[in-house]
Coordinates of C-alpha atoms and ligand atoms in Angstrom, one line a residue:
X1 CA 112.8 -15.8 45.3
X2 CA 110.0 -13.9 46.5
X3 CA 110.6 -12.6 50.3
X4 CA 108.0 -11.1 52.2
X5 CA 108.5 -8.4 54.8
X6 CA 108.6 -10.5 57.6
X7 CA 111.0 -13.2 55.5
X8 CA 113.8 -10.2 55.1
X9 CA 113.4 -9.7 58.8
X10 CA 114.3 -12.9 59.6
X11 CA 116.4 -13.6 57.2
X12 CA 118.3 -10.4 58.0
X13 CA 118.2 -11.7 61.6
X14 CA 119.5 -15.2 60.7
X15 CA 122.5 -13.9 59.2
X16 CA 123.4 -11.2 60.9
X17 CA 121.8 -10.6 64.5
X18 CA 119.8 -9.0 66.4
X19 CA 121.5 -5.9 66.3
X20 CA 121.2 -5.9 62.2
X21 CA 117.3 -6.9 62.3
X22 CA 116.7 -3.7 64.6
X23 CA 118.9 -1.6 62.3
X24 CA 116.5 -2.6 59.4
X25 CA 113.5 -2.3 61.2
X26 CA 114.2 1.2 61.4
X27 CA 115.1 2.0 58.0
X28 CA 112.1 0.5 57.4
X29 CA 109.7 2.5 59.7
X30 CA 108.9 -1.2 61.6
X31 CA 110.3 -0.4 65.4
X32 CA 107.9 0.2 67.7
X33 CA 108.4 1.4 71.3
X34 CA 109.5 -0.9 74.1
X35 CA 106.9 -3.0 76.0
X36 CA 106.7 -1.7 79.7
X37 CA 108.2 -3.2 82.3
X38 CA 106.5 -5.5 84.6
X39 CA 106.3 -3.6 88.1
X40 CA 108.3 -5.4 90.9
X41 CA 106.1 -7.9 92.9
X42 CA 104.2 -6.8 95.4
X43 CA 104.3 -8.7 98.2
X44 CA 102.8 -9.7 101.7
X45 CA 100.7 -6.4 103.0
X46 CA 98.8 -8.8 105.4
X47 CA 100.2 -11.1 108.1
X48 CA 101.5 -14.2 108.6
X49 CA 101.3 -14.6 112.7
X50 CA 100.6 -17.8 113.7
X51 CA 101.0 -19.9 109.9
X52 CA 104.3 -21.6 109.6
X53 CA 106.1 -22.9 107.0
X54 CA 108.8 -25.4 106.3
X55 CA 111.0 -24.2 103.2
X56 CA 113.1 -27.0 101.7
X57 CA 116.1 -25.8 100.1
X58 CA 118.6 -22.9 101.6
X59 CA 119.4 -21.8 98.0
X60 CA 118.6 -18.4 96.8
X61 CA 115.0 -19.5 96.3
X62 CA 114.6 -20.8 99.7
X63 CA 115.9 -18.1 101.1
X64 CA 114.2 -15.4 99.2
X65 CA 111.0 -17.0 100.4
X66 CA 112.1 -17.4 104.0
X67 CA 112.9 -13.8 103.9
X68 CA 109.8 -12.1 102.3
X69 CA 107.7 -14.6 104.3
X70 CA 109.4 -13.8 107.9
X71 CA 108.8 -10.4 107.2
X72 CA 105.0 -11.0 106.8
X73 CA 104.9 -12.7 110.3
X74 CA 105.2 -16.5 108.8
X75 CA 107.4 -18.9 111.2
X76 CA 109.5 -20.3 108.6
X77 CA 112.4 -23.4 109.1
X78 CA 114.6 -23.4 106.1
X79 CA 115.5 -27.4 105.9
X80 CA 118.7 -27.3 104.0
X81 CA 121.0 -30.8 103.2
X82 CA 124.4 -29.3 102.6
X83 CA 126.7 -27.5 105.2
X84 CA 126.1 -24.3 103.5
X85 CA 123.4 -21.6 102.0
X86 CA 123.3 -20.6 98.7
X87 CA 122.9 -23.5 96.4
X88 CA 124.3 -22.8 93.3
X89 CA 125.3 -19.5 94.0
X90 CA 128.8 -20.8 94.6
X91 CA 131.9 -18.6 95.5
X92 CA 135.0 -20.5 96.6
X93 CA 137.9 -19.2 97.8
X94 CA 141.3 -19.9 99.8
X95 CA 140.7 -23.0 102.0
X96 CA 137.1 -23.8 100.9
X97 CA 136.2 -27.6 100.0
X98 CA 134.2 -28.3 97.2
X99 CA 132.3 -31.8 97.4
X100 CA 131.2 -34.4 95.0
X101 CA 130.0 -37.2 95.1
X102 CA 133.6 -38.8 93.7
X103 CA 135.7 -36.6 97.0
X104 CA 136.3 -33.4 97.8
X105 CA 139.0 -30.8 96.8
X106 CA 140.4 -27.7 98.6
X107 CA 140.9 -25.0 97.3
X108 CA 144.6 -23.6 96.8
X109 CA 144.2 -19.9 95.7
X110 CA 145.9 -17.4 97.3
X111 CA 144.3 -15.4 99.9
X112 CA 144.1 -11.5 97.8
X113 CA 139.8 -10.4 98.1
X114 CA 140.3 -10.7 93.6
X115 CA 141.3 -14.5 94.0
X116 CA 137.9 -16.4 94.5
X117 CA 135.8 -18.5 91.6
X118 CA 132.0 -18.2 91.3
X119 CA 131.7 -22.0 90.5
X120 CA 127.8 -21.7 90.1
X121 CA 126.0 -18.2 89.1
X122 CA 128.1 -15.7 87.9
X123 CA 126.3 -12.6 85.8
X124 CA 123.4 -11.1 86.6
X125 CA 121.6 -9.0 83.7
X126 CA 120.4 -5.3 84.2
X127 CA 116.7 -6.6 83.6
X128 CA 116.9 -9.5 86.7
X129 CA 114.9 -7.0 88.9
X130 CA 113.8 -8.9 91.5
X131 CA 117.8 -10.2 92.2
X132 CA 118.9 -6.6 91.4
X133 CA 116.2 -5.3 94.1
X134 CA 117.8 -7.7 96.4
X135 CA 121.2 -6.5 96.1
X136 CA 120.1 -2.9 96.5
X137 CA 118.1 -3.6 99.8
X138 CA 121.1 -5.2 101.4
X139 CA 123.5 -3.1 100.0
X140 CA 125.5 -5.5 98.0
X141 CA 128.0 -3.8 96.3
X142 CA 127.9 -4.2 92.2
X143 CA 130.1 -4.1 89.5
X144 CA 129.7 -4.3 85.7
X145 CA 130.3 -8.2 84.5
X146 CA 131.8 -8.2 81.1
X147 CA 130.7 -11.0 78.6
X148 CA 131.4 -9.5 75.5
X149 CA 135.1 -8.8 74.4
X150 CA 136.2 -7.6 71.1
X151 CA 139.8 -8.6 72.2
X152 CA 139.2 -12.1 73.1
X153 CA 139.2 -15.1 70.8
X154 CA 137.2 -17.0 68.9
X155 CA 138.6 -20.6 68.7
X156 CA 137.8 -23.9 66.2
X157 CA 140.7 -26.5 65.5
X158 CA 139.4 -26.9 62.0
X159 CA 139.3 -23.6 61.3
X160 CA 142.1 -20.9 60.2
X161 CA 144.7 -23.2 60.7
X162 CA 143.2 -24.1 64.4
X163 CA 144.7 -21.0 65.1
X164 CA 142.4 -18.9 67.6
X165 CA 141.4 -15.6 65.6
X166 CA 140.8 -12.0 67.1
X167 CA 136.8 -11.4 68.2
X168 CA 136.9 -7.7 66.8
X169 CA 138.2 -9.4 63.4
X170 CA 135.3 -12.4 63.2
X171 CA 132.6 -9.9 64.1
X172 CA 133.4 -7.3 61.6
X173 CA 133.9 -9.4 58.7
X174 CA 130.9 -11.5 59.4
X175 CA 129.1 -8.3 59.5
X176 CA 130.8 -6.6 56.5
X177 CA 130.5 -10.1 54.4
X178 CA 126.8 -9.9 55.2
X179 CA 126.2 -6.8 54.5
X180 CA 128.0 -6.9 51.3
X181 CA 126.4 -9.8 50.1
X182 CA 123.2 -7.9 50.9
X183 CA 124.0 -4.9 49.0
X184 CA 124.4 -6.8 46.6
X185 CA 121.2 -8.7 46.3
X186 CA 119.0 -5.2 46.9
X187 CA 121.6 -3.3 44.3
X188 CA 120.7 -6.0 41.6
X189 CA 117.2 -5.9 41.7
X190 CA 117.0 -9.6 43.9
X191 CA 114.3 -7.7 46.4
X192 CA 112.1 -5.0 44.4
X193 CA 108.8 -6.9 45.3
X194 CA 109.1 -6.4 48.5
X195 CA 111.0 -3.4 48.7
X196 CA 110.1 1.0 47.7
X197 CA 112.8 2.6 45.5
X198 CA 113.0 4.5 48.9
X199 CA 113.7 1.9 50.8
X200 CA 116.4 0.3 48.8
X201 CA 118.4 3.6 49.0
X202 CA 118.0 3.7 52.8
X203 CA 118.9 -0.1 53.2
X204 CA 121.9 0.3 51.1
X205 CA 123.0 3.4 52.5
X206 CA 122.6 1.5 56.2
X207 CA 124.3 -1.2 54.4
X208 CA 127.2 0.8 54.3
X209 CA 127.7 2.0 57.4
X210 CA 126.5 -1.4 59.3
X211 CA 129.1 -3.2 57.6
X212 CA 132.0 -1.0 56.8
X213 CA 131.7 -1.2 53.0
X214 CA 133.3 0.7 50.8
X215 CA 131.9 3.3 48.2
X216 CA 131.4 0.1 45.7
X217 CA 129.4 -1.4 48.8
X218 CA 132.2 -4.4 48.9
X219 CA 133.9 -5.4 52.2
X220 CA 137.3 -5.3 51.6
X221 CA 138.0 -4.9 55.6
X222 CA 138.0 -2.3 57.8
X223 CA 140.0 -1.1 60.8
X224 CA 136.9 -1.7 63.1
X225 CA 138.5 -5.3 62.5
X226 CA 142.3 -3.7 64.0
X227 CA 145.4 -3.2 61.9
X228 CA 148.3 -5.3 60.9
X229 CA 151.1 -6.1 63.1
X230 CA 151.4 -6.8 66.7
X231 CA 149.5 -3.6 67.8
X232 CA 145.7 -3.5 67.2
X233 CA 146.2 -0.1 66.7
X234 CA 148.4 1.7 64.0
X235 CA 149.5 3.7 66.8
X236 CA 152.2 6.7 65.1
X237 CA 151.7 5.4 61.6
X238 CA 148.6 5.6 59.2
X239 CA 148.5 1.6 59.2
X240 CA 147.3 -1.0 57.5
X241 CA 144.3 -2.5 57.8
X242 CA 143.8 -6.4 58.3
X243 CA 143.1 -8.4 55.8
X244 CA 139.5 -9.5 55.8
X245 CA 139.3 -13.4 57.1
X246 CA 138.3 -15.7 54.5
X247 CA 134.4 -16.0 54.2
X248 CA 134.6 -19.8 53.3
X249 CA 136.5 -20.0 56.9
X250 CA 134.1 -18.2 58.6
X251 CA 131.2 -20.0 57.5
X252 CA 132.0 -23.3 58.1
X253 CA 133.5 -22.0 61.7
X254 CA 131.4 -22.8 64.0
X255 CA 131.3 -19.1 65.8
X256 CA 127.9 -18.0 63.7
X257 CA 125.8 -20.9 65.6
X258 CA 125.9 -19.2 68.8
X259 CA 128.8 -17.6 70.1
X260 CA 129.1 -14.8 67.6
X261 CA 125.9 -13.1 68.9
X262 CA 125.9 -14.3 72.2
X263 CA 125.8 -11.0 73.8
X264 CA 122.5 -10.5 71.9
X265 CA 120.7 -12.8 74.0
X266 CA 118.0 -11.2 75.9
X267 CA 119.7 -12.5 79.4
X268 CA 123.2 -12.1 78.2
X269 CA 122.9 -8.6 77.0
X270 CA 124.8 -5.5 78.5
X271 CA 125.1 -4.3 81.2
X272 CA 125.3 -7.4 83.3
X273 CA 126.3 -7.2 87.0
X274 CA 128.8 -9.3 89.6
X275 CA 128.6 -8.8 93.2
X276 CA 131.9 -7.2 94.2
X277 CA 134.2 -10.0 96.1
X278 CA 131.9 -13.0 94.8
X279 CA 128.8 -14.2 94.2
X280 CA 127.8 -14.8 97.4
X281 CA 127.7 -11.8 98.5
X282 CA 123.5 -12.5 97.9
X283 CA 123.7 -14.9 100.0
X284 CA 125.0 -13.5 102.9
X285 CA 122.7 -10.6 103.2
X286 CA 119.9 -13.2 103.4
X287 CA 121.7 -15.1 105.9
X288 CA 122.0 -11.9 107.7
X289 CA 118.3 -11.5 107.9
X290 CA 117.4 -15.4 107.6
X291 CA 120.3 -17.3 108.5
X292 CA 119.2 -18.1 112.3
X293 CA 116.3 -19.9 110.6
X294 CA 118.3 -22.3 108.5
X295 CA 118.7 -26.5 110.1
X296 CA 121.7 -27.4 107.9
X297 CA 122.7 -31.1 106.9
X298 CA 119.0 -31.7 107.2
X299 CA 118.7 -34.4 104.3
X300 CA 114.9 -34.9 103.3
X301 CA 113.8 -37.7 103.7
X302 CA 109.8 -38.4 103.2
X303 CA 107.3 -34.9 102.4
X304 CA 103.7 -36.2 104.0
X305 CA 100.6 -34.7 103.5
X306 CA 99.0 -34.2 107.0
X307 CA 95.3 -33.4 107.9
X308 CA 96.5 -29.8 108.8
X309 CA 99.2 -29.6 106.7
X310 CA 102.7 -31.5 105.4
X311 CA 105.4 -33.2 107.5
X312 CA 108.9 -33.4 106.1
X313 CA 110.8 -36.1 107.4
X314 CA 114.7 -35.8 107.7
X315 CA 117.3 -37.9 109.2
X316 CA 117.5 -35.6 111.7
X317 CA 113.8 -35.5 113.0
X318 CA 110.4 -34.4 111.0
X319 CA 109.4 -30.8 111.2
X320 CA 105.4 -30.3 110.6
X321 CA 104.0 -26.8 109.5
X322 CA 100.9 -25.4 108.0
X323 CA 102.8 -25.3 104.3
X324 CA 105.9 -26.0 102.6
X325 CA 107.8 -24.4 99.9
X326 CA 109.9 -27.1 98.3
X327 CA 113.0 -25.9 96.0
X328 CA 114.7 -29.4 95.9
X329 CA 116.1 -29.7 92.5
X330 CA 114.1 -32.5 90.6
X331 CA 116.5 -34.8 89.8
X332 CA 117.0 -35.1 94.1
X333 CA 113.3 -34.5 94.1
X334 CA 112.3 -37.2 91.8
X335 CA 114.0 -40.0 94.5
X336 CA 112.5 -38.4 97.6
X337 CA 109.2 -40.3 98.8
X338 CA 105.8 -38.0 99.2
X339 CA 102.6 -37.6 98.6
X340 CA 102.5 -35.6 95.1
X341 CA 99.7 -36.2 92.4
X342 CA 100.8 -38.7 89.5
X343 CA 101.1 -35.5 87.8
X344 CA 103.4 -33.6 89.8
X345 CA 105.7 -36.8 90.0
X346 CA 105.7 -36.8 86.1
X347 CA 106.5 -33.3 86.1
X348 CA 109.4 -33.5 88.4
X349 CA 110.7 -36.6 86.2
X350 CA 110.5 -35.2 83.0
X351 CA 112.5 -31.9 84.1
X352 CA 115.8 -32.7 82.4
X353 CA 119.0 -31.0 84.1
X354 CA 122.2 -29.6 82.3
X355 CA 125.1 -31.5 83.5
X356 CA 127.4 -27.8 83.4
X357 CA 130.7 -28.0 84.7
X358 CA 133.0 -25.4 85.7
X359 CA 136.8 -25.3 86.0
X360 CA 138.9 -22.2 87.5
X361 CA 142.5 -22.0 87.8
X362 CA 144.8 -19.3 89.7
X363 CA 147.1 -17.8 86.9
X364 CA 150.5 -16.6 88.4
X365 CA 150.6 -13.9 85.8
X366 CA 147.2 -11.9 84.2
X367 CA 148.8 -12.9 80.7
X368 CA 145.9 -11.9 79.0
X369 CA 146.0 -8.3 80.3
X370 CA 149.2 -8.3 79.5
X371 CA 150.1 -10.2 76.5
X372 CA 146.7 -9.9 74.5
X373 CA 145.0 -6.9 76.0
X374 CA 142.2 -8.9 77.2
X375 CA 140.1 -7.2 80.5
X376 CA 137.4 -9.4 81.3
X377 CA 134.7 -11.3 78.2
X378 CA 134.6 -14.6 77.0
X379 CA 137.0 -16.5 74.5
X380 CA 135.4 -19.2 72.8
X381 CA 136.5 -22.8 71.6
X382 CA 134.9 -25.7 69.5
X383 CA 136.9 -28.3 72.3
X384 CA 135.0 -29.4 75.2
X385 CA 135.7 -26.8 77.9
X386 CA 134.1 -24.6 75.4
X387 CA 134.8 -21.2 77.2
X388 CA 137.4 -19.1 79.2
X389 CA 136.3 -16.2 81.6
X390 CA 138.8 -13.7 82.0
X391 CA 138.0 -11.9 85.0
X392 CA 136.5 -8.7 85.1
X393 CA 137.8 -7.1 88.3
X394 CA 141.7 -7.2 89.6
X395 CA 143.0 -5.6 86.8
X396 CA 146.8 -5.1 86.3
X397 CA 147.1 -7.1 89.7
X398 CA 149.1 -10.1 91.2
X399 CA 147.8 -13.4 89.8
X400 CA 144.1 -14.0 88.8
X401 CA 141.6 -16.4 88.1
X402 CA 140.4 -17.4 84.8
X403 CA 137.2 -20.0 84.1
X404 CA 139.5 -22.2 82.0
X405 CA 136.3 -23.9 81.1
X406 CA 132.6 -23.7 81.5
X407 CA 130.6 -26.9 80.0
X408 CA 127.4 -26.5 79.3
X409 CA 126.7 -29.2 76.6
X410 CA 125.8 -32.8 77.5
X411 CA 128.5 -35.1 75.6
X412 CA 131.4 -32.8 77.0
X413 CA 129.9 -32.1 80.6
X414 CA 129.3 -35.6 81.0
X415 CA 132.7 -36.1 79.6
X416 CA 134.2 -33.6 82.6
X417 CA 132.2 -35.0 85.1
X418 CA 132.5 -38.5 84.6
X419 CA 136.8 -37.1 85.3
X420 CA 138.9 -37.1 88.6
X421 CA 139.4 -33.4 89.9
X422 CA 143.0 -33.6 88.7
X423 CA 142.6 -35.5 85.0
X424 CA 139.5 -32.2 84.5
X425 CA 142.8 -29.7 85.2
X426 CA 145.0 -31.3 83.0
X427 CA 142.3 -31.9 79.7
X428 CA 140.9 -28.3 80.1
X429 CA 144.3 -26.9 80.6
X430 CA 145.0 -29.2 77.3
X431 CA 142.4 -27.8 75.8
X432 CA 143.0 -24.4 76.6
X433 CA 146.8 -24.7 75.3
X434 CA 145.4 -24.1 71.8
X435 CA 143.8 -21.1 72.3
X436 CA 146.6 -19.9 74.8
X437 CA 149.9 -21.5 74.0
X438 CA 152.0 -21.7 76.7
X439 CA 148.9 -21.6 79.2
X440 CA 149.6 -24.6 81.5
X441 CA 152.7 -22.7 82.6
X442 CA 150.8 -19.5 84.1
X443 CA 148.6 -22.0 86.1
X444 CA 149.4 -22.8 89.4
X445 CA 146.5 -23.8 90.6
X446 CA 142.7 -24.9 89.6
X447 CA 139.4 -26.1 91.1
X448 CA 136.3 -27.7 89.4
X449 CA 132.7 -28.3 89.9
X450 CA 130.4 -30.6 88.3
X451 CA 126.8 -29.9 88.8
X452 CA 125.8 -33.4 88.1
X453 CA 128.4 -34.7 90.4
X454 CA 127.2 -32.1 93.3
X455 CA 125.2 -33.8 96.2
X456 CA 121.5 -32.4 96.7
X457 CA 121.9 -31.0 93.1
X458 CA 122.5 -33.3 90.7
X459 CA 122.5 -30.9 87.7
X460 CA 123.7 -27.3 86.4
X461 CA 119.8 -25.9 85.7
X462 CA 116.9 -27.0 83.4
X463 CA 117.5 -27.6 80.1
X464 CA 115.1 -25.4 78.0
X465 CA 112.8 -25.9 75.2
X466 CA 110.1 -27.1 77.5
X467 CA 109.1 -24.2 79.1
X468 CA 108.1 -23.6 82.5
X469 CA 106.7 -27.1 84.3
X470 CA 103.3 -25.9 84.7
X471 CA 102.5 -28.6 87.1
X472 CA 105.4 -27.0 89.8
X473 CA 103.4 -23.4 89.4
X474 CA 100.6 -24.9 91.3
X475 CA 100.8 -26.2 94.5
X476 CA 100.8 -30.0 95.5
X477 CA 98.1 -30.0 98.6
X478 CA 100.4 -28.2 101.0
X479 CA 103.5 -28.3 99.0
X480 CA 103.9 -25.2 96.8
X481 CA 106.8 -25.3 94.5
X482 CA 109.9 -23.1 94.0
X483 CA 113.3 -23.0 92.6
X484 CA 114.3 -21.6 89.2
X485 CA 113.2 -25.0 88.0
X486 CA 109.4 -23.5 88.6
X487 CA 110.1 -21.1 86.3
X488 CA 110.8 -19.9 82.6
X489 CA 114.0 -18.5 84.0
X490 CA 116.2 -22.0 84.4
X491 CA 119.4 -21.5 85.5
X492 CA 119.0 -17.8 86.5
X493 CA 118.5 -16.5 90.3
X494 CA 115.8 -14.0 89.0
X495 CA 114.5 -17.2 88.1
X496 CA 114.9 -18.3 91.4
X497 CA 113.3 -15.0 93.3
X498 CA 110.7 -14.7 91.6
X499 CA 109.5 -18.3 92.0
X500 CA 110.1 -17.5 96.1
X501 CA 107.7 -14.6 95.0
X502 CA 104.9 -16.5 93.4
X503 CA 104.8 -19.2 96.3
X504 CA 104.7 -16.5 98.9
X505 CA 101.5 -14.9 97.6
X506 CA 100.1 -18.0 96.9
X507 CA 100.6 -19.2 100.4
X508 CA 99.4 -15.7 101.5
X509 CA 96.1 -16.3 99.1
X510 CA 95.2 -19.4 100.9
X511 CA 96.0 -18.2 104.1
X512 CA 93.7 -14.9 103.3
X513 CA 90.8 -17.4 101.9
X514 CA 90.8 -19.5 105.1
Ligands
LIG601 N1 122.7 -18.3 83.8 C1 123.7 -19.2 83.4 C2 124.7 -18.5 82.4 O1 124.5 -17.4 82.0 C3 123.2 -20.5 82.9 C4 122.4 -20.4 81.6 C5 123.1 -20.4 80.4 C6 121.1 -20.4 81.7 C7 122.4 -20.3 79.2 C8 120.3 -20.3 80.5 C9 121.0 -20.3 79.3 O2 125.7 -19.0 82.1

C-alpha cells in the first residue's frame, strides 16, 4: 500500500476524527494558522426615507431584515401567516398550542422559568456572529448549550447486547483501538515511504498519548474510559479499569458514521450557546424593536410584479411597496402564484426540506442527573427518535424536560409525522425505554412538532449537498430573497441573519443606483 501525505491525512481523519487529523498535522509540521475571520457585515450607512418594503415572513430572517432596514429609514410591513413571530425559532411552554395541520396540542408542563421546549432552533455555535451580535445588542442573556457528554449513551439494538453503552467508554476505545492499530502499522515498517525516521518516532510517541496505549503501544483500556463498578470513578480504592469494548462491536455499531464525532462538526463544535429561558428570547428583542410592524395571520396569497414595484396579495388585503424581501419557505413558496423567472420557480422547487421532528416530555424526576450523572449532551440511538437532549440548565431541580426525540432522517421523520400527537409519545417513549429502562414512568407529560406537518412551513430546513440556491441570492425583479434556505447555512439562524443581511444591502444598492 503506498500512502501519500495527504492519503494518511485522510485516512487518519476517516478513522479517527478531526481531532486526530489536527494532532498529526502537527507532529508533522502541516498546521498552519487559522484563516481570519470574516468581519461582521456592514450595513445601511445611507438612508432609506421614503423606499418601503414589504417583508414576507416574521421569522428570524424577516425580522432581522425589518430591523436593520427600519433603522436605515426603510418603511417596512412584515406580512406574517401564523399567529406568532419567530418561525422556527420555537419555545413552548405552559399553556402554549402547537398547531399542525392534523390539530393542535397544549402544552401541559408545569409553570417553573426551566420547564419550556425549544421545538425548533435550539444551539447556537460561538462562530454564528451575526445571531451572537444580535443577542448582545439586545441583551439576551446566554448560557453555554452542551452537546457533547461523555456520560451519556451511545445506543444500537444490535449492538452490545442492545444494551446502551457509556459515551466516555465508546470514544476512548475507538480512539485507543485506532491508535493501536496505527502504531502498529508505522512500528512494522507499513508507512516508511511516506514517513522520516523522525517522524515515525513523533507519530508513535503521539500515538501513545492520543490513544492511551500502553508502553507495548497496545490498548488494553484506560481509565479515561471510567472504572469498574457502579461509580465511574474508583473513588477511595485504586480501581479497576473497564474492560475495553469489543472492537468487532464497535465497528459494526453504527456510532462511528456520525455520532461519535459529532461534536467535531464545524457548527456543532464547543462552545455552543442557548438563550437563557428559551429560544425565543431572539425573538422578542426584535419584536421589541419591530414588532409594531408585524400584520399577523396575513396568508400570501399572489406576489405581482408592478410597474414601480411588487404587490403581495393576502386574504386580508394586498400591500404594494417599492421591494419585497420574501423568506417563505419553498415548499409554501413553491404553491404561491407570482411572477418569478422559470428559473427562480425551478429553484424554489428543487429545494428539498428535512421533514425533522421533535418530541419533549416533562420528566417528574431529572433521573439522569441523578441516576446516571448525566448534566445536559446528547445520548444517541439507532431507533427512529434517534436522540435525547438532556437539558442543560435546571440542574438538581424539580422536574425537567428532555428531547425524548429529535428526527432528522427522512424514513423515521416521515414515520413521526405521518403519527397522532399521542401514538408520537407513546413510540418515542417506546423507543426511549431501551436506552432508559423504566423511562415512560418519569414522564408525565410530552409535546411534539413536526416540521413537515407545521402550516406555512412545511419542513425542518434544507437538506444539504446542494449548496446554496444561487438563483434565491439574486433578486427576482423586486423580490429579493431571504431565509436560511438563501443560504449555505440551512437550518441555522446565522443562516437566517445573514441572508436578512445580503438582501438589505442589495436593496440599499439599488436604491443608491437609482
Ligand atoms: N441547526 C440544527 C441542529 O443543529 C439543524 C441542522 C442539523 C442543520 C444538522 C444542519 C445540519 O440540529
Amino acid at each position: 500500500m503506498s500512502l501519500t501525505r495527504r492519503n494518511f491525512l485522510q485516512f487518519v481523519g476517516t478513522a479517527a476524527g478531526a481531532e486526530a487529523v489536527h494532532l498529526t498535522m502537527q507532529a508533522l509540521d502541516l498546521a498552519g494558522a487559522g484563516a481570519a475571520h470574516a468581519a461582521p457585515p456592514r450595513l445601511l450607512g445611507g438612508s432609506g426615507e421614503g423606499t418601503s418594503v414589504v417583508i414576507l415572513g416574521a421569522g428570524v430572517s424577516g425580522l432581522a431584515a425589518a430591523y436593520e432596514l427600519s433603522k436605515a429609514g426603510y418603511r417596512c410591513t412584515i406580512l406574517e401567516a401564523t399567529g406568532r413571530a419567530g418561525g422556527r425559532n420555537r419555545t413552548v411552554r405552559a399553556g402554549d398550542w402547537v398547531e399542525e395541520f392534523g390539530g393542535r396540542q397544549r402544552v401541559d408542563f408545569g409553570e417553573a422559568d426551566h420547564l419550556y421546549a425549544n421545538l425548533g432552533a435550539a444551539r447556537i455555535p460561538y462562530h454564528h456572529r451575526a445571531i451572537l451580535g444580535y443577542c448582545r445588542e439586545f441583551g439576551v442573556e446566554l448560557e453555554v448549550f452542551t452537546n457533547d457528554n461523555r456520560a451519556a449513551l451511545f445506543h444500537d439494538r444490535e449492538r452490545f447486547g442492545g444494551k446502551p453503552v457509556v459515551a466516555r467508554q465508546v470514544i476512548t476505545d475507538t480512539r485507543g483501538y485506532v491508535a493501536e492499530l496505527l502504531a502498529k502499522a508505522v512500528g512494522q515498517g507499513a508507512l516508511d515511504s511516506e514517513l522520516t525516521g523522525e517522524d515515525k518516532e513523533r507519530i508513535l510517541e503521539m500515538l501513545v498519548s492520543y490513544g492511551g496505549l500502553n508502553p507495548d503501544r497496545l490498548y488494553k483500556g484506560s481509565n479515561r474510559g471510567g472504572y469498574r463498578g457502579a461509580q465511574v470513578h474508583a473513588g477511595l480504592k485504586t480501581g479497576e479499569v473497564n474492560a475495553p469494548l469489543d472492537l468487532g462491536e464497535i465497528l459494526q455499531a453504527d456510532f462511528w458514521r456520525y455520532k461519535l464525532h459529532f461534536s467535531h462538526f464545524l457548527n456543532q463544535n464547543p462552545t455552543l450557546f442557548q438563550p437563557v429561558g428559551g429560544m425565543d428570547a431572539i425573538v422578542k428583542g426584535f419584536e421589541k424593536r419591530v414588532g409594531r410592524l408585524i400584520r399577523y395571520r396575513s396568508v400570501v396569497k399572489e406576489i405581482r410584479q408592478t410597474a414601480g414595484g411588487v404587490r403581495v396579495v393576502t386574504g386580508n388585503g394586498a400591500v404594494e411597496a417599492d421591494f419585497a424581501v420574501c423568506t417563505i419557505p419553498a415548499p409554501v413558496l413553491k404553491d404561491i402564484p407570482g411572477d418569478f423567472s422559470p428559473r427562480t420557480r425551478a429553484a424554489i422547487g428543487a429545494i428539498g426540506f428535512v421533514p425533522a421532528v421533535k418530541i419533549a416530555f416533562q420528566a417528574r424526576r431529572r433521573f439522569w442527573e441523578e441516576d446516571h450523572a448525566i448534566y445536559g449532551g446528547i445520548s444517541w440511538t439507532d431507533q427512529d427518535i434517534t436522540q435525547i437532549w438532556y437539558p442543560p440548565y435546571g440542574y438538581h431541580r424539580a422536574r425537567g424536560i428532555i428531547v425524548g426525540g429529535y428526527i432528522w432522517d427522512d424514513a423515521p421523520g416521515l414515520r413521526y409525522g405521518g403519527m397522532t400527537p399521542p401514538e408520537r409519545l407513546r413510540a418515542a417513549i417506546a423507543e426511549g425505554e431501551r436506552v432508559h429502562p423504566g423511562y415512560g414512568a418519569e414522564l408525565e407529560a410530552g409535546v411534539s412538532q413536526s416540521w413537515r406537518e407545521t402550516p406555512f412551513q412545511k419542513g425542518g430546513w434544507p437538506k444539504s449537498g446542494h449548496g446554496p440556491p444561487e438563483a434565491l441570492q439574486r433578486p427576482d425583479g423586486a423580490v429579493f430573497f431571504a431565509g436560511d434556505q438563501a443560504t449555505a447555512l440551512p437550518g441555522w439562524q446565522e443562516g437566517a441573519a445573514l441572508a436578512a443581511h445580503a438582501a438589505v444591502n442589495a436593496i440599499h444598492e439599488r436604491v443608491r443606483a437609482k
